[in-house]
Coordinates of C-alpha atoms (C1' of nucleotides) in Angstrom, one line a residue:
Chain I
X1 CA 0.0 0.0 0.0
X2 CA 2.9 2.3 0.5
X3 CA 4.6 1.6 -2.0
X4 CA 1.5 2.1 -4.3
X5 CA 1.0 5.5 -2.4
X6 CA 4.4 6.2 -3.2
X7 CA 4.3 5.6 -6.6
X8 CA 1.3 7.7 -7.8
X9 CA 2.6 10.6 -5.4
X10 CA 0.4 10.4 -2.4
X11 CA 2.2 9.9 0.7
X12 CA 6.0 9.8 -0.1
X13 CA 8.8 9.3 2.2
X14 CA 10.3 11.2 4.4
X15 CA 13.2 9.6 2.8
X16 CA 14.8 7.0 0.6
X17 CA 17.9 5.6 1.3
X18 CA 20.1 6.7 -2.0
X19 CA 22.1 3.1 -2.4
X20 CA 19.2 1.1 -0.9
X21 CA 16.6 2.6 -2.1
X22 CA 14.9 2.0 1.3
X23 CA 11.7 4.0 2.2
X24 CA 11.7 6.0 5.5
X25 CA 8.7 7.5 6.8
X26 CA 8.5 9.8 9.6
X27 CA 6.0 9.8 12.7
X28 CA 4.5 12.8 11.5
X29 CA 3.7 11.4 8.3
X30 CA 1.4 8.6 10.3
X31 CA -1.4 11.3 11.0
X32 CA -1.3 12.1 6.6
X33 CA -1.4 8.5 6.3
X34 CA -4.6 8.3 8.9
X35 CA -5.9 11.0 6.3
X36 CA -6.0 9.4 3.7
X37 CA -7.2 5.9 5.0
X38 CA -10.1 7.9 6.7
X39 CA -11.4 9.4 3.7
X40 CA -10.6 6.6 1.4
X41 CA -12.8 4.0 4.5
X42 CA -15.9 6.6 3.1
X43 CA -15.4 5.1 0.0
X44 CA -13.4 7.7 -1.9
X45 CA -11.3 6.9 -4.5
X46 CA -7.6 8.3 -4.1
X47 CA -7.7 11.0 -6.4
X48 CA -10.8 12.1 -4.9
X49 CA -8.7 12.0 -1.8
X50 CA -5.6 13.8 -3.2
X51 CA -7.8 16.4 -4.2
X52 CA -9.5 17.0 -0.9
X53 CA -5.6 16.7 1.0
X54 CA -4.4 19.3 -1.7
X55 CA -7.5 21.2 -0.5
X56 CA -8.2 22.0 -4.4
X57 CA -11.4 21.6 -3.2
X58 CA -13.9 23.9 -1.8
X59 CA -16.0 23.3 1.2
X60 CA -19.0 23.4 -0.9
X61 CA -17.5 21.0 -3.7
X62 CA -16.6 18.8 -0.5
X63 CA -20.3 19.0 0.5
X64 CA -21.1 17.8 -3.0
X65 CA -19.0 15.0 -2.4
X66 CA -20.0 14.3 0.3
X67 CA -23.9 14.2 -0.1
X68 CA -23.1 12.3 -3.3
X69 CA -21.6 9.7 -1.7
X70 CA -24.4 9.5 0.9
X71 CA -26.8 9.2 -2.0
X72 CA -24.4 6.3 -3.5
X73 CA -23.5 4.6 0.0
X74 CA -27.5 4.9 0.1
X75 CA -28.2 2.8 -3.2
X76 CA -26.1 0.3 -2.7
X77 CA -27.5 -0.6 1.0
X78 CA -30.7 -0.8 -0.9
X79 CA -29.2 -3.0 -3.4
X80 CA -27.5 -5.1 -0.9
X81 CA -30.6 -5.4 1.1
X82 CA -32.2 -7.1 -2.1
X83 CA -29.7 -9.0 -2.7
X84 CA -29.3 -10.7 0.5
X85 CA -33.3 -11.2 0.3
X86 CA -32.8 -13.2 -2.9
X87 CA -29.9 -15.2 -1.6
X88 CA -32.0 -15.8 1.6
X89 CA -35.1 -17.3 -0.2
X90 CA -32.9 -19.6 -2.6
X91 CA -31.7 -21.1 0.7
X92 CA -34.8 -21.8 2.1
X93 CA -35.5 -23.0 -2.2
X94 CA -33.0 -25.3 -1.2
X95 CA -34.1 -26.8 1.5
X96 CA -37.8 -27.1 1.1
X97 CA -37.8 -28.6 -2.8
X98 CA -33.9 -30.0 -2.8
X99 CA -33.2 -27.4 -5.7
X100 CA -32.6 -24.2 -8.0
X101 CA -35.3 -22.9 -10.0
X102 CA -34.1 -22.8 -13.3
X103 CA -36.9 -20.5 -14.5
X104 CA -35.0 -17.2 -13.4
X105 CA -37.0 -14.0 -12.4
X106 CA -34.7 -11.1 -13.4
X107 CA -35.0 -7.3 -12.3
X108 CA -34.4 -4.7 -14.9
X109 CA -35.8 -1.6 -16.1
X110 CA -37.7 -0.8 -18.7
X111 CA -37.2 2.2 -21.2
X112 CA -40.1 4.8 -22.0
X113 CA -41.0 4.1 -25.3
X114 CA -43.4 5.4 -27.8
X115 CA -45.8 3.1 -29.4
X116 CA -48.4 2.6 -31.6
X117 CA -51.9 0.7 -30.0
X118 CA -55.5 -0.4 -30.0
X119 CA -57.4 -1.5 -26.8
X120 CA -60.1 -3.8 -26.1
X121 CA -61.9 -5.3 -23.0
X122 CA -61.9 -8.6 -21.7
X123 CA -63.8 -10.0 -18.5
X124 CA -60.8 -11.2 -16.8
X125 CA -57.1 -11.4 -17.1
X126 CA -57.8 -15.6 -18.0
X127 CA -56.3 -17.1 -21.3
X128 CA -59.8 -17.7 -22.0
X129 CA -60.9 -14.5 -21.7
X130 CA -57.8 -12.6 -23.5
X131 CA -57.2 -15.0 -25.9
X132 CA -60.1 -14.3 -28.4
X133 CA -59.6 -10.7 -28.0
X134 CA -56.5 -10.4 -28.1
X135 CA -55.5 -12.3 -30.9
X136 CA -57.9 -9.9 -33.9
X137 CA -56.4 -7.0 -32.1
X138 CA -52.8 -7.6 -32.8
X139 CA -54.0 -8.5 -36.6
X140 CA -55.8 -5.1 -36.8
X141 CA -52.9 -3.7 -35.1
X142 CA -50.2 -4.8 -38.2
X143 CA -52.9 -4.1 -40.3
X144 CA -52.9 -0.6 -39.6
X145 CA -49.4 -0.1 -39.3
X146 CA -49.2 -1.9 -43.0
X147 CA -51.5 1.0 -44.1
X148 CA -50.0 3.5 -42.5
X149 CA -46.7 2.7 -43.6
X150 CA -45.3 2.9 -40.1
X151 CA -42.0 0.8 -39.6
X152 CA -42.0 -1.4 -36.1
X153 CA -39.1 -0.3 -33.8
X154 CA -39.3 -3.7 -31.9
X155 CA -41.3 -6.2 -30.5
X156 CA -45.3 -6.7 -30.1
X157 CA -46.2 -5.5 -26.4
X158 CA -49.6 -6.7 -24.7
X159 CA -50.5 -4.6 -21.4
X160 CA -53.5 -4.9 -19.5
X161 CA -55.2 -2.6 -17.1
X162 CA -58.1 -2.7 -14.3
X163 CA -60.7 -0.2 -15.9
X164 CA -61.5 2.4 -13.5
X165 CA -63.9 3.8 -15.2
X166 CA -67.2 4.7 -13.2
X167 CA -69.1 6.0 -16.5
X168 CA -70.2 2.8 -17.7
X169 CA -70.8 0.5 -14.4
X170 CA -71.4 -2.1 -15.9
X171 CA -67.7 -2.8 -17.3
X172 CA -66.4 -1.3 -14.7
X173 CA -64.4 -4.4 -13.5
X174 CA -63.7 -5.2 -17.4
X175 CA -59.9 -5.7 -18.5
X176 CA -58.4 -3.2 -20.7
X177 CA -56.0 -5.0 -23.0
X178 CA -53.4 -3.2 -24.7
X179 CA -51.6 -4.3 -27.8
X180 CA -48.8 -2.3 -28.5
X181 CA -45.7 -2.1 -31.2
X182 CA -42.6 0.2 -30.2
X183 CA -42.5 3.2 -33.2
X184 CA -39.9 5.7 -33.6
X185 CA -39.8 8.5 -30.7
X186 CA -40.6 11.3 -33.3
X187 CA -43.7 9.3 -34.8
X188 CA -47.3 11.3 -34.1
X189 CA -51.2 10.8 -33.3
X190 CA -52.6 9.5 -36.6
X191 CA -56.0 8.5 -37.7
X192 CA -57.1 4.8 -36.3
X193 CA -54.0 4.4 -33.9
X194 CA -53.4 5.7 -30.5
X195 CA -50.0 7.1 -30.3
X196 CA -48.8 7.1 -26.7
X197 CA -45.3 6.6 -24.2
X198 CA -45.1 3.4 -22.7
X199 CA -43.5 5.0 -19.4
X200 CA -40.2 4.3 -18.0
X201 CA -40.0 1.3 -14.9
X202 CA -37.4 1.7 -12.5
X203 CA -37.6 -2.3 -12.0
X204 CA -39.6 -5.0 -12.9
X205 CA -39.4 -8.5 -12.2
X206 CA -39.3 -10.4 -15.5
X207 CA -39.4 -14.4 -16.4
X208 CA -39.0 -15.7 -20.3
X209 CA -41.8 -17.9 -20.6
X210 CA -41.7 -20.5 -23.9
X211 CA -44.8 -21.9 -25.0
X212 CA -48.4 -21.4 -26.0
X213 CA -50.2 -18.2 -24.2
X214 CA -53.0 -21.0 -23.2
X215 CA -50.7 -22.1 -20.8
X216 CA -49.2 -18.8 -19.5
X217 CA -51.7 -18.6 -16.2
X218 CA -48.9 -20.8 -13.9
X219 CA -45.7 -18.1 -15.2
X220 CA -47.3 -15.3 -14.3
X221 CA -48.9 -17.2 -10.9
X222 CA -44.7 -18.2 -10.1
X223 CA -43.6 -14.8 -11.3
X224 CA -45.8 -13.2 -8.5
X225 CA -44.4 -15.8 -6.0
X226 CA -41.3 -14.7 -6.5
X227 CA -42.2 -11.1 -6.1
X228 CA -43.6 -12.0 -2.9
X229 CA -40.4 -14.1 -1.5
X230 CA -38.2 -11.1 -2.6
X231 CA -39.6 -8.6 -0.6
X232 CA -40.9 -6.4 -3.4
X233 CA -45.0 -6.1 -4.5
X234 CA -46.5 -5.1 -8.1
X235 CA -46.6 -2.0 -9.2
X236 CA -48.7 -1.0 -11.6
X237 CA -49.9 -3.0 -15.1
X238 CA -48.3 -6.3 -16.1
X239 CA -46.8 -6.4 -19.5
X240 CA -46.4 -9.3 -22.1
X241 CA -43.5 -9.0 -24.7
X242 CA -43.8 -11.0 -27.4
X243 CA -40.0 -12.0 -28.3
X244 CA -40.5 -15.0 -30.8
X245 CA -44.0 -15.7 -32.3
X246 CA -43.2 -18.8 -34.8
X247 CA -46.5 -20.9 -36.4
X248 CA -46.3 -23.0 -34.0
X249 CA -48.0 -21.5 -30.6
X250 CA -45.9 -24.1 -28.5
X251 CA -42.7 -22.3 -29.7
X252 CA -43.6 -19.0 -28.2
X253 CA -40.9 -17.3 -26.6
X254 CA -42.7 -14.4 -24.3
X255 CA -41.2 -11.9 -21.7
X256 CA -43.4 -11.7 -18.7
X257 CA -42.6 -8.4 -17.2
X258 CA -44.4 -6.7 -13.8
X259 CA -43.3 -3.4 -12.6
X260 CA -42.2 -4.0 -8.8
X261 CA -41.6 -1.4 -5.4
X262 CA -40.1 -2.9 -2.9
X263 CA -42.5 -3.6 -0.1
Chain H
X1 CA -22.0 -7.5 -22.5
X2 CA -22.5 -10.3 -25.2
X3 CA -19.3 -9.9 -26.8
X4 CA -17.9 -10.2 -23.4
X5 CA -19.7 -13.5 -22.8
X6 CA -18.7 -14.7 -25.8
X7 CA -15.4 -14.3 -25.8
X8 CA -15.3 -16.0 -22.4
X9 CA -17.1 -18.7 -23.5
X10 CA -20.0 -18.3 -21.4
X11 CA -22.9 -17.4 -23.8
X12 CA -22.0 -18.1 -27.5
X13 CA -24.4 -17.0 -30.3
X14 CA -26.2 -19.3 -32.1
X15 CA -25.0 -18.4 -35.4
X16 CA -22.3 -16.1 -36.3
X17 CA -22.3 -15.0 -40.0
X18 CA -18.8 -16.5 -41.4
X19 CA -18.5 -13.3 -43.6
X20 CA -19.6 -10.3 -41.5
X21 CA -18.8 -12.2 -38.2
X22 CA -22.0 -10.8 -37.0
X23 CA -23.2 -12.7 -33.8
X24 CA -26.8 -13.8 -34.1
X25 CA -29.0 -15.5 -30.6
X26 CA -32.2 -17.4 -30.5
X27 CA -34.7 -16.8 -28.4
X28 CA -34.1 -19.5 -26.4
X29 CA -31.4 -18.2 -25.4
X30 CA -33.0 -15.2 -23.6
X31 CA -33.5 -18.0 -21.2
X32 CA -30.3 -19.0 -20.7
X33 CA -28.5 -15.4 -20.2
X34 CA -31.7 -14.3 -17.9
X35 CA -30.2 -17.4 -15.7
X36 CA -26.3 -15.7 -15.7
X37 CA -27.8 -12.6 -14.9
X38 CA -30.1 -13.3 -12.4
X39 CA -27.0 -15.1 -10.6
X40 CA -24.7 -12.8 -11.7
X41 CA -27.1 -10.3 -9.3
X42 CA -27.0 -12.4 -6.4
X43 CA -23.2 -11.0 -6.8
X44 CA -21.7 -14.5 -7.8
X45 CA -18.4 -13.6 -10.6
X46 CA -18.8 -15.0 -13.9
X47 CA -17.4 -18.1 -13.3
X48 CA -19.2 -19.2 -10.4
X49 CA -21.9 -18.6 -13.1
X50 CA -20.6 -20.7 -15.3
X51 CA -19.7 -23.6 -12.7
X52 CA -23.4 -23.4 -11.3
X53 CA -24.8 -23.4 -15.3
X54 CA -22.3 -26.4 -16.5
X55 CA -23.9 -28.1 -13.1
X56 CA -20.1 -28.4 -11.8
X57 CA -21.5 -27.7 -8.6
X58 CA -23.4 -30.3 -6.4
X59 CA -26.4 -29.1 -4.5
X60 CA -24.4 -29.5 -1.1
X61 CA -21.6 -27.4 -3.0
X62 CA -24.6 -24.3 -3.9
X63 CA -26.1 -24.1 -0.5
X64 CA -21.8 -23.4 0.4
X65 CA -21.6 -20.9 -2.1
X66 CA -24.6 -19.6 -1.2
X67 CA -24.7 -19.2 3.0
X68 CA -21.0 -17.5 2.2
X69 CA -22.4 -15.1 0.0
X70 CA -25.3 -14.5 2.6
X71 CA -22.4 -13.5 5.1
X72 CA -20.3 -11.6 2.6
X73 CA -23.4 -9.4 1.9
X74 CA -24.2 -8.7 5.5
X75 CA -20.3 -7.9 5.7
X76 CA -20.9 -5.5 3.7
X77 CA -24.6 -4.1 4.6
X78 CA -22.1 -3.1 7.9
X79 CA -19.9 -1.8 6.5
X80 CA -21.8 0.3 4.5
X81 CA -23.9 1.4 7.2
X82 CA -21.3 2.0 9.4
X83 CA -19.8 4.4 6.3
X84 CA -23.0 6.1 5.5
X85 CA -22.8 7.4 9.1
X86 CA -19.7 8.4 8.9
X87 CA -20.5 10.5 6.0
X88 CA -23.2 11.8 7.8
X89 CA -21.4 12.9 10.9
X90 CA -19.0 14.7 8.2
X91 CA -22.1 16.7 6.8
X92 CA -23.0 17.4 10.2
X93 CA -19.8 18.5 11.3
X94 CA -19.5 20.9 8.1
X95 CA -22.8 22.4 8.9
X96 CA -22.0 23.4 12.5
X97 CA -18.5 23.7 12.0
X98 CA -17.8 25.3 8.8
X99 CA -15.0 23.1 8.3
X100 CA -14.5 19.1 7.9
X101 CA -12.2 17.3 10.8
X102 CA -8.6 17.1 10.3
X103 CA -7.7 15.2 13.0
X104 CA -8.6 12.2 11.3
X105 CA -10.0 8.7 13.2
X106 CA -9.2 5.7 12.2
X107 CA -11.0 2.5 12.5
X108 CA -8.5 -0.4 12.8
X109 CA -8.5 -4.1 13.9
X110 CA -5.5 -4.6 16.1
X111 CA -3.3 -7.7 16.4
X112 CA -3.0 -10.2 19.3
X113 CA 0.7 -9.2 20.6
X114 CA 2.9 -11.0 23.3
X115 CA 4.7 -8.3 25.6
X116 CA 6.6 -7.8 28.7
X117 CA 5.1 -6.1 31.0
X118 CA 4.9 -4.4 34.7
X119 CA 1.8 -2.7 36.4
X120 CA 1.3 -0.3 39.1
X121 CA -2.1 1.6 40.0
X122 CA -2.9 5.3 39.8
X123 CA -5.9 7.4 41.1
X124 CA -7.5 8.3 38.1
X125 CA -6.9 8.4 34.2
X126 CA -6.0 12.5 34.1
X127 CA -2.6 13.3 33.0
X128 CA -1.3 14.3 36.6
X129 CA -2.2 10.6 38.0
X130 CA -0.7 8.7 35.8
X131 CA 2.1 11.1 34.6
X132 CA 4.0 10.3 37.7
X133 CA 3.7 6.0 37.8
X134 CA 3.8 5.5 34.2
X135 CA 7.3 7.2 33.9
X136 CA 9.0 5.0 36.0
X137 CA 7.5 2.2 35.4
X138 CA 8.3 2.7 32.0
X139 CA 11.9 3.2 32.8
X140 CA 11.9 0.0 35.3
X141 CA 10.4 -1.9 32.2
X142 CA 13.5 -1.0 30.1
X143 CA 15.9 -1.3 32.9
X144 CA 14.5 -5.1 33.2
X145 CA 14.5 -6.3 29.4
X146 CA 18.0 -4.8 29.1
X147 CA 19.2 -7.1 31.9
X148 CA 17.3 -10.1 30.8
X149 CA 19.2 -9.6 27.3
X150 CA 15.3 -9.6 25.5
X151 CA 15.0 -7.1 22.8
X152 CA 11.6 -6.0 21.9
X153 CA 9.9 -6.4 18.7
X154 CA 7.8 -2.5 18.7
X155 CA 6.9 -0.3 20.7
X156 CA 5.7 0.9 24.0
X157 CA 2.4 0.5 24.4
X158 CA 0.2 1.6 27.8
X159 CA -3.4 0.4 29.0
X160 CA -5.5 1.3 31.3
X161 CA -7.7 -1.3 33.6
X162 CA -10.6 -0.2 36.0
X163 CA -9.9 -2.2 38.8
X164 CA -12.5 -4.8 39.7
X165 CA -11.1 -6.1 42.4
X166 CA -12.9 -6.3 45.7
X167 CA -10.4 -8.1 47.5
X168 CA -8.9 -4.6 48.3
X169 CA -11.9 -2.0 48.7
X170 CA -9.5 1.2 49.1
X171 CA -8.4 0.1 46.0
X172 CA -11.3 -0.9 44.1
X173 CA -11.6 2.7 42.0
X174 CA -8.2 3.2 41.2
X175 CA -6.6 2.4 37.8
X176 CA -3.9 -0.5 36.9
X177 CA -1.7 0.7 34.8
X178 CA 0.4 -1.7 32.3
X179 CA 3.5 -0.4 30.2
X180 CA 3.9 -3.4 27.6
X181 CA 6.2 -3.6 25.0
X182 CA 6.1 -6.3 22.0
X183 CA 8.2 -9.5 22.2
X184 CA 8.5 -12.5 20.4
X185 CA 6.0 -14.9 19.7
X186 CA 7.6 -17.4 21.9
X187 CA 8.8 -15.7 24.6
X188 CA 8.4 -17.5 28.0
X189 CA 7.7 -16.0 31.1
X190 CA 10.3 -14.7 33.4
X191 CA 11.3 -13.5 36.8
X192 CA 10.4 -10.3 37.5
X193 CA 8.3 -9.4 34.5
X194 CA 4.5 -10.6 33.3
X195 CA 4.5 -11.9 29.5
X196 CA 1.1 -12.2 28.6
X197 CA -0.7 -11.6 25.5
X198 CA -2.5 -8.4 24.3
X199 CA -5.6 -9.7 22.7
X200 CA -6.8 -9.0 19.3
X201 CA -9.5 -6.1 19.1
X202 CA -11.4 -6.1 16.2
X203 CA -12.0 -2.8 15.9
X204 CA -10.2 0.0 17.4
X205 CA -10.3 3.5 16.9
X206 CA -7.5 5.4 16.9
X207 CA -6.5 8.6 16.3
X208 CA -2.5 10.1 16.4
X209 CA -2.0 12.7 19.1
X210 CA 1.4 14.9 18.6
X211 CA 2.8 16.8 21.8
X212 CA 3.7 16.1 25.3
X213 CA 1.1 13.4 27.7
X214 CA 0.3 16.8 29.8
X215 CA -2.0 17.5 27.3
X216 CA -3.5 14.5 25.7
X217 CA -6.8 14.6 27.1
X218 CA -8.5 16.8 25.0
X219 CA -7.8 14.5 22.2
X220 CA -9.0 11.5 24.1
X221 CA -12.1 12.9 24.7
X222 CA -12.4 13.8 20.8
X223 CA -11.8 10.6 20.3
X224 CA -14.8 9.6 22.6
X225 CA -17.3 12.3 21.0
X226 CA -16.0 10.8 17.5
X227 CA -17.3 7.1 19.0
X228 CA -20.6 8.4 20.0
X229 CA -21.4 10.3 17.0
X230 CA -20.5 8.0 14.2
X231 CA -22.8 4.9 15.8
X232 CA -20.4 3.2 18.0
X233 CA -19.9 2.6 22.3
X234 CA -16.6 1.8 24.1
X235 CA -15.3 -1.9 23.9
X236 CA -12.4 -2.5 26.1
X237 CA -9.2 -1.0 27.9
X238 CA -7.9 1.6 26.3
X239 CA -4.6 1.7 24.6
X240 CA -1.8 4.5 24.0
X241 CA 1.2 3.3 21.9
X242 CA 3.9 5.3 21.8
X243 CA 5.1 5.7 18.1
X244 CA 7.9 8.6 18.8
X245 CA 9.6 9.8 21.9
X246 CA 12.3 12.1 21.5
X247 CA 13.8 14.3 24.0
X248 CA 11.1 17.1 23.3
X249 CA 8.0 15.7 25.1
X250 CA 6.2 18.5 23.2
X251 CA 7.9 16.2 20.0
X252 CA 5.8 12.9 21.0
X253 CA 3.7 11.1 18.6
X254 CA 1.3 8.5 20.3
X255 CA -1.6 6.5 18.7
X256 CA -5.1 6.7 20.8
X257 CA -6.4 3.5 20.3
X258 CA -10.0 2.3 22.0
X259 CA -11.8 -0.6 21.2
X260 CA -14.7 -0.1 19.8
X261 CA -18.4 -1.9 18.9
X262 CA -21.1 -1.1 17.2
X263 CA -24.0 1.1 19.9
Chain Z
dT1 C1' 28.1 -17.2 5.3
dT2 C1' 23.1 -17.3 6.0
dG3 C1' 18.6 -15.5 6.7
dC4 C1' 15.9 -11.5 6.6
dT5 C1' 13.8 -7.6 4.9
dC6 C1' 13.5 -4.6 1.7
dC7 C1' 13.8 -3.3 -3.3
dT8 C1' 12.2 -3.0 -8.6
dC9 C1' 9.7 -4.4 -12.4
dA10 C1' 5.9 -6.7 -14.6
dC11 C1' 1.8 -8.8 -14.7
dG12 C1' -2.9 -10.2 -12.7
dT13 C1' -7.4 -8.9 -10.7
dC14 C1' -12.9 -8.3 -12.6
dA15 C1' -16.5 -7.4 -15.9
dC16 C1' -16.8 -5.1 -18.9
dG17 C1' -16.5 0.2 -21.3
dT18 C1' -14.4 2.9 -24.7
dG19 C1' -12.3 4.4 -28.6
dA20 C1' -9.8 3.5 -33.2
dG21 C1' -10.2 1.8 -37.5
dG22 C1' -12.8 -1.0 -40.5
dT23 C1' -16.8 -3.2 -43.1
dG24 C1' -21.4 -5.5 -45.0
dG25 C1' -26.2 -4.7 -46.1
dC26 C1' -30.0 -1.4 -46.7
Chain L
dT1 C1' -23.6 6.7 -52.4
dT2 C1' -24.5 7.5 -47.5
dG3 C1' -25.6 6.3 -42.9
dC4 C1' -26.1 2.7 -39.8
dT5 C1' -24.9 -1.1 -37.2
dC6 C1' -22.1 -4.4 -36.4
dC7 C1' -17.2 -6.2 -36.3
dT8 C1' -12.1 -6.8 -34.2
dC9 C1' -8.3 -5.6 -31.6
dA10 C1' -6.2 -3.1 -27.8
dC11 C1' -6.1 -0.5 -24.0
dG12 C1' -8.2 1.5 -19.6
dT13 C1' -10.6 0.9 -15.1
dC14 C1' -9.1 0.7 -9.5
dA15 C1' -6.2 -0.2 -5.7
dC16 C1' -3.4 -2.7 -4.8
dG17 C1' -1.6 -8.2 -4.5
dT18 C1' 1.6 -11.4 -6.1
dG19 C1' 5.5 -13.5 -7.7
dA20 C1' 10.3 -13.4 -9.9
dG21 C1' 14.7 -12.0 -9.4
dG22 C1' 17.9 -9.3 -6.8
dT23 C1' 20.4 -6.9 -2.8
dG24 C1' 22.2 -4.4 1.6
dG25 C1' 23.0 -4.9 6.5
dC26 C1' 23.0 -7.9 10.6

DNA sequence: TTGCTCCTCACGTCACGTGAGGTGGC
DNA sequence: TTGCTCCTCACGTCACGTGAGGTGGC
């Protein structure tokens, strides 16, 4: 460590012996040294450190750094925190069923992004229910676009939303179903198609899910297991991302995605 | 990311054009990198990943890698904490001070040392108690390792015991007093002088104090409002090792050290 | 003379990120 | 023809740790 120190011109001996080339350091350089260790234990790096000893900073840049670092020492106790939660519950995975799960939730974000849709309704958020609607609504949906002459920027996205809508009662516990294609930011409203911004999620818990949508209902059940054994709880509508969509329906490859908070 | 994963050998595409060398994936294998990332998040390096993926690792093997990770991560969720409130304190400080500490405390562990060593008592811990037994005894402690031909392997160091002995009430409030120097690993014990061994502290904090014992207390009781403030309580005798002690008593440089443990 | 401690390079760590310079397909 | 995206090296990151090979003072 000294010698590094030495080396990029931090703390440098009092003196070197000139045919040795033996470092000597004197007692009074011990209280630099406890310095430098002090402000690199917050987490500085040493240049941040040199700077501050070279006091080329200001107090109020020091402040900065300072409340930065709180704000950083902050995130990553958070992070931890989850961490340790996820390593916790694949213990106790473990033990009670003797295994992994292979099926792996991730946590990621999700970009904004502008797309091009048409809703429906559905009674419920069943296969059964979604399915028949679901399916003429993505056809319309590249119908349109074909007319239009609007170029996908990525995948098909389904999203579905609780209808709070107290005008007409009677739907009022009706599913809104989404069916979504990415479009370029710049693209505007047109006749036929809503235009609108998917919005940005700090995290969701995701899961690839490969087969046909009929069978979907136990991914998404697992998927909110897992949010529940991780500490976190849903946050806001459930998305569907449609990665791989061969002939055959059993070769689906699908992206379950649910925006999360921690609990 | 990818490139990365491929070069390793830990993700390879599914096709790579032999022309353009493009790398091309399958869906499927959304599946198999949401697995490296999800464990890759759990803070496991890539080839840990790999191992656990390859199935290199027995189940007995995972729950290992897994219960150390669980204590590395709470390592750290300390450590983090404790730094957080150290950054904190600093912020404080700059607010009511207008300035950030340069008298810098260090958080250390100490080693477990074998020394030579002789006692007395004193009435209290102020410099005018213990200014007038430590100096002799000091001097004895010299006097005796030079005659016993045993040369010691640092430097003095001084602690301070509350006595808890009842045997002899007049004395119960008054201080012990040990000047210890380091020896050899193997010393043995010998007439006229206690070897024993200064146990390990796992985390001290210390701070280096320059100028004559007369007028160390002020910095010890620094060193106590530093304790209190930045989450921690008193752990233990405390130390003063005596790094430099020239003629000049105004000259000395001594480490404050004082075990410490989280409040 | 033999350990012992110190020295100087030089390379490794870890998971990528970042240019520089180049190229195939729309 | 012009962007655009991808490619391949090669080097940087950060604070040291770790040998390899060598040397001065007891």
């Amino acid at each position: 460590m000294l010698r590094h120190y030495d080396a990029i011109g931090l703390l440098r001996p009092a003196k070197v012996d000139p045919t040795s080339s033996y470092r000597f350091y004197e007692a009074s350089q011990l209280a630099q040294l406890n310095r430098i260790v002090a402000l690199k234990d917050l987490g500085f790096g040493l240049e941040q450190v040199r700077s501050i000893l070279d006091e080329n900073v200001s107090l109020e840049q020091l402040r900065g750094m300072l409340t930065l670092r709180r704000a950083q020492l902050a995130a990553t106790l958070a992070e931890d925190a989850a961490r340790l939660v996820q390593v916790e519950e694949r213990l106790r995975t473990i033990e009670s069923e003797g295994r992994m799960p292979t099926d792996e939730v991730v946590v990621k974000r999700l970009e904004r992004a502008r797309v091009a849709e048409l809703t429906d309704t559905a009674a419920s958020l069943t296969p059964e229910d979604i399915g028949p609607v679901i399916e003429p609504l993505c056809a319309r949906l590249g119908q349109r676009l074909g007319e239009l002459g609007i170029e996908p920027t990525g995948r098909l996205t389904a999203y579905y939303e609780q209808s709070a809508d107290d005008q007409s009662p009677d739907d009022s516990d009706r599913i809104t179903i989404h069916a979504a294609v990415p479009v370029a930011a710049g693209t505007q409203e047109v006749h036929g198609l809503s235009i609108v911004d998917l919005p940005e999620v700090e995290r969701a818990a995701t899961i690839v899910y490969r087969g046909s949508m009929d069978d979907v209902l136990p991914t998404w059940q697992a998927l909110a297991r897992w949010i529940d054994a991780n500490g976190y709880r849903s946050a806001g509508p459930v998305r569907e991302l449609y990665v791989e969509c061969p002939e055959d329906p059993a070769q689906w490859v699908t992206e379950l995605q649910e925006p999360i908070t921690p609990a």
